[in-house]
Tab-separated table of C-alpha atoms and ligand atoms in Angstrom:
chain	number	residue	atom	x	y	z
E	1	UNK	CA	-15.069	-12.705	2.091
E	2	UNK	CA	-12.660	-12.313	5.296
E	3	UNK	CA	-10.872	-9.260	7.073
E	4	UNK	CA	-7.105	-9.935	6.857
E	5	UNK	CA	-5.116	-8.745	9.454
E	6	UNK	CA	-2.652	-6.289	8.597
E	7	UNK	CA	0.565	-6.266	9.196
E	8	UNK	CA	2.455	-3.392	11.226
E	9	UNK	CA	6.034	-2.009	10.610
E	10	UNK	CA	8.683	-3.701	12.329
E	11	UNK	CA	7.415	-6.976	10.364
E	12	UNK	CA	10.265	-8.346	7.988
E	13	UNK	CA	7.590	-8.927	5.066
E	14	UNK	CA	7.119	-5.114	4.668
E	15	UNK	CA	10.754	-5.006	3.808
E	16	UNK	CA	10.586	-8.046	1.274
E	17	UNK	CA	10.686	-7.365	-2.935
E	18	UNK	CA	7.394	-9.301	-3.912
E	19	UNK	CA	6.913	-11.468	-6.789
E	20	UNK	CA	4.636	-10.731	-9.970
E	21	UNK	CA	1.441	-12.718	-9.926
E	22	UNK	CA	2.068	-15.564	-12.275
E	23	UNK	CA	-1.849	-16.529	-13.471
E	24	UNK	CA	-4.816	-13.993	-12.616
E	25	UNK	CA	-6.999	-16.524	-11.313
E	26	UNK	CA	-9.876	-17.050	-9.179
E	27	UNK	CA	-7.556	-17.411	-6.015
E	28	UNK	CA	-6.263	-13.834	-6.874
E	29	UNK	CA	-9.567	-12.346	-7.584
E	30	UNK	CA	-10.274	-13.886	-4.087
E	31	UNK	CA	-7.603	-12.582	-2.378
E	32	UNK	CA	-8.582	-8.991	-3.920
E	33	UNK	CA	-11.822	-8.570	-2.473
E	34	UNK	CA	-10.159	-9.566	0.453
E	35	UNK	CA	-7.949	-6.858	0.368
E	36	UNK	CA	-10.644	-4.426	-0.517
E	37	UNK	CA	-13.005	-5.237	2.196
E	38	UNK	CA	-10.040	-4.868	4.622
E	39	UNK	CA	-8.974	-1.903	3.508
E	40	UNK	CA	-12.254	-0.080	3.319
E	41	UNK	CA	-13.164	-1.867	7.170
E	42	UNK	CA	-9.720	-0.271	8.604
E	43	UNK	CA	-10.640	2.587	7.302
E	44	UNK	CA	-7.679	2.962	4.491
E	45	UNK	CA	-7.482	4.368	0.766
E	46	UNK	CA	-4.784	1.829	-0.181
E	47	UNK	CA	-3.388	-1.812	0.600
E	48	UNK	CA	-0.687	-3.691	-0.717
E	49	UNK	CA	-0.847	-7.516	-0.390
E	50	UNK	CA	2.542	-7.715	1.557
E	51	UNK	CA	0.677	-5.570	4.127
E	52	UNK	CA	-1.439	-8.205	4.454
E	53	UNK	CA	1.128	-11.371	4.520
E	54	UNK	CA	1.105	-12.072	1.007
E	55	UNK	CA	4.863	-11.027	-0.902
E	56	UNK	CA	2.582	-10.605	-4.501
E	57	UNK	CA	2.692	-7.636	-6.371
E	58	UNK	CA	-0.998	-6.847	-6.203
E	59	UNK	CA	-2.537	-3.637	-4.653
E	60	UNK	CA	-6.034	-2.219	-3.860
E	61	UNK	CA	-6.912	1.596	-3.931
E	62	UNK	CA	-10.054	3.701	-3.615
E	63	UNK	CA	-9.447	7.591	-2.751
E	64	UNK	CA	-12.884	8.892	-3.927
E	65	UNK	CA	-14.951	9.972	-1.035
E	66	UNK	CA	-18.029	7.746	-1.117
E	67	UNK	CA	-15.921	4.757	-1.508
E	68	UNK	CA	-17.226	3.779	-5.130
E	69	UNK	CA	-14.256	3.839	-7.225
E	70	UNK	CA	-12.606	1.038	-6.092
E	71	UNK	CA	-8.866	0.050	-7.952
E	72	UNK	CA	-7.529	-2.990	-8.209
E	73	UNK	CA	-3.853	-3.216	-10.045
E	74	UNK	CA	-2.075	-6.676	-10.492
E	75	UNK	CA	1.792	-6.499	-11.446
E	76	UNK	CA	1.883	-2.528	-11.776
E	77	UNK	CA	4.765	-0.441	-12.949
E	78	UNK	CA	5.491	3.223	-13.299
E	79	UNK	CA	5.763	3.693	-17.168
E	80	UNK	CA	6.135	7.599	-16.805
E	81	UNK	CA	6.430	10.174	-14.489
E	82	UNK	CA	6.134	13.937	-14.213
E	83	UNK	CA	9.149	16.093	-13.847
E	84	UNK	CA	7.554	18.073	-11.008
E	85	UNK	CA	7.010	17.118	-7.415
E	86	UNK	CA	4.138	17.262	-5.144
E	87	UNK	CA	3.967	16.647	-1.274
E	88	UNK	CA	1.419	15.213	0.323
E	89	UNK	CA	1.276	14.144	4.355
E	90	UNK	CA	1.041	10.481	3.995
E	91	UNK	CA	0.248	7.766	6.909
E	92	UNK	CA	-0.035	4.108	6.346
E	93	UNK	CA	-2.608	1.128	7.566
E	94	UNK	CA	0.706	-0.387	8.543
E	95	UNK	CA	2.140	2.404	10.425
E	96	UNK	CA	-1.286	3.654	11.751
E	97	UNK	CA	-1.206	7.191	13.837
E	98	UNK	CA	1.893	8.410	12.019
E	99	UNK	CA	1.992	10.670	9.651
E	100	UNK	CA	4.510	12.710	7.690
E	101	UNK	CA	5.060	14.936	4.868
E	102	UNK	CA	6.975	12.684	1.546
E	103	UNK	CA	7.884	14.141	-1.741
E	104	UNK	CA	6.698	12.806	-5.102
E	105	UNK	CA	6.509	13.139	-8.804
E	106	UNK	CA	3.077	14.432	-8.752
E	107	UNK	CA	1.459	12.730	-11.464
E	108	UNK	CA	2.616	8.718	-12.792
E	109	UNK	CA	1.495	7.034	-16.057
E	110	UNK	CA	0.863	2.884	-14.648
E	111	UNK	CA	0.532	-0.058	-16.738
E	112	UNK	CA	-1.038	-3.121	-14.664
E	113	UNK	CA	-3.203	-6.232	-15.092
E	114	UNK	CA	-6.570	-6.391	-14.112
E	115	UNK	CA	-8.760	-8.877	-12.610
E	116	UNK	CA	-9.613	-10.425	-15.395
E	117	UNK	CA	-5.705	-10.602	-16.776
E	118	UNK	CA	-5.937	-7.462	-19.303
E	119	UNK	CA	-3.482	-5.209	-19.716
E	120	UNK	CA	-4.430	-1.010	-18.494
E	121	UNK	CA	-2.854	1.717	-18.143
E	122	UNK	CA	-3.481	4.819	-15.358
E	123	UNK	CA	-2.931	8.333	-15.660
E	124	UNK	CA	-3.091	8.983	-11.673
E	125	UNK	CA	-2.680	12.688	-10.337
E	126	UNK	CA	-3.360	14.570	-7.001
E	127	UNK	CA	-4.175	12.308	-4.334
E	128	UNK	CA	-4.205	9.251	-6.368
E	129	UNK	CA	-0.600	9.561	-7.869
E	130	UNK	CA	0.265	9.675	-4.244
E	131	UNK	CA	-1.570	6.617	-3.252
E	132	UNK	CA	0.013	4.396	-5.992
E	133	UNK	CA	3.703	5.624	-5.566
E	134	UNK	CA	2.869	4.549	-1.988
E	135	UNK	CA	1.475	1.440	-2.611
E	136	UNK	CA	4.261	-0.066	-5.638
E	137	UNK	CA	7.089	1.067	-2.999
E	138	UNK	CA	5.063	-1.772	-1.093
E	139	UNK	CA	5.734	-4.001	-3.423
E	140	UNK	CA	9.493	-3.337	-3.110
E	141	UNK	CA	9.828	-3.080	0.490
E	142	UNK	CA	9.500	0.478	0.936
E	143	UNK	CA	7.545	2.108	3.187
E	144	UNK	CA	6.869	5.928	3.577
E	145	UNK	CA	9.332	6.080	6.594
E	146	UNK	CA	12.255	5.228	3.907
E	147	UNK	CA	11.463	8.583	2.182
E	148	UNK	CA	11.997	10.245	5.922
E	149	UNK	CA	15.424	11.217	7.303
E	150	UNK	CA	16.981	8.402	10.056
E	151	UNK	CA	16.110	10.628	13.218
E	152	UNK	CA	12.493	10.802	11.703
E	153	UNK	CA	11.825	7.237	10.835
E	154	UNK	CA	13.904	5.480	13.557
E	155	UNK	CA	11.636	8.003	16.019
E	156	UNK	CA	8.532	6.363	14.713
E	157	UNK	CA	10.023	2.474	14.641
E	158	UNK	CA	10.473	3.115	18.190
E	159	UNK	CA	6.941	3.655	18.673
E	160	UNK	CA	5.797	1.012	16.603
E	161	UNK	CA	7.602	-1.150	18.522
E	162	UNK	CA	5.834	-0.389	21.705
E	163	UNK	CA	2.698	-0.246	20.388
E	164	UNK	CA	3.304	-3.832	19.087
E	165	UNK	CA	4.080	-5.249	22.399
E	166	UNK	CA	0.637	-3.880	23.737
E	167	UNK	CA	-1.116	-5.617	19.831
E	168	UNK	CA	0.025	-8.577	21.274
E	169	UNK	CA	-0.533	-8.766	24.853
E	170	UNK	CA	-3.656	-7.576	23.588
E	171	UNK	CA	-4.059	-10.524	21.037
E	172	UNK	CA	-2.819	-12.887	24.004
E	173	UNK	CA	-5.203	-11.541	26.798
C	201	ZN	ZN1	1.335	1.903	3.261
């Protein structure tokens, strides 16, 4: 297994539509575990392969508190949603030390592949219906800033931009 190295927002794949996964094979089980060891090592409760270089639609999730209930959803859609909304103050492994407050449905029915290529389907509330919205917007491009107003999220690019400069002086040193 290896730690991937995440990406951080300005980076042109976080704004990039991924492709479905095509065969669930051992390279995509793989690149899973991957994901999963990453995101528990930064620490995170979701990752979505684009955040780690790869424009797939595949995500990894755990929110439970010992770490044991680890998700892994290949392909996922939103089949259903509820027709209330819930905020929640979300941050991002790719926009670490920000954090805001972003409105969603507050529960979402998801259909997905697993590892082993089977078809599921999630009922996800509270925290986790959070975590998944956040995660398929991934998948599309989107990251939580998108949800913010301009003033908000061009605020925290700014940032991110400086603290990217001192990543890689860092990386260079
Ligand atoms: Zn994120």
């Amino acid at each position: 297994m290896a730690k991937l190295q995440i990406r951080w927002v300005p980076d042109p794949i976080l704004k990039t539509k991924c492709a479905p996964v095509e065969d669930v094979d051992d390279t995509v089980r793989a690149f899973l575990y991957d994901m999963l060891e990453t995101m528990y090592a930064a620490p995170g409760i979701g990752l979505a392969a684009p955040q780690v270089g790869l424009a797939k639609r595949m995500l990894v999730l755990d929110v439970s508190d010992d770490r044991s209930q680890p998700l892994k959803l290949i392909n996922p859609e939103i089949i259903d949603v509820s027709d209330t909304d819930a905020v929640y103050e979300e941050g991002c492994l790719s926009v670490p030390e920000h954090y805001a407050n972003v409105s969603r449905p507050d529960w979402v029915e998801v259909r997905y592949l697993d590892e082993h290529g089977n078809t599921c389907t999630v009922t996800a509330d509270g925290l986790l219906a959070t975590c998944v919205q956040h995660e398929i917007d991934h998948l599309d491009g989107i990251v939580f800033l998108d949800h913010l107003s301009s003033l908000k999220r061009n605020m925290i690019l700014r940032k991110m931009i400086k603290a990217k400069k001192s990543r890689n002086r860092d990386a260079a040193a």
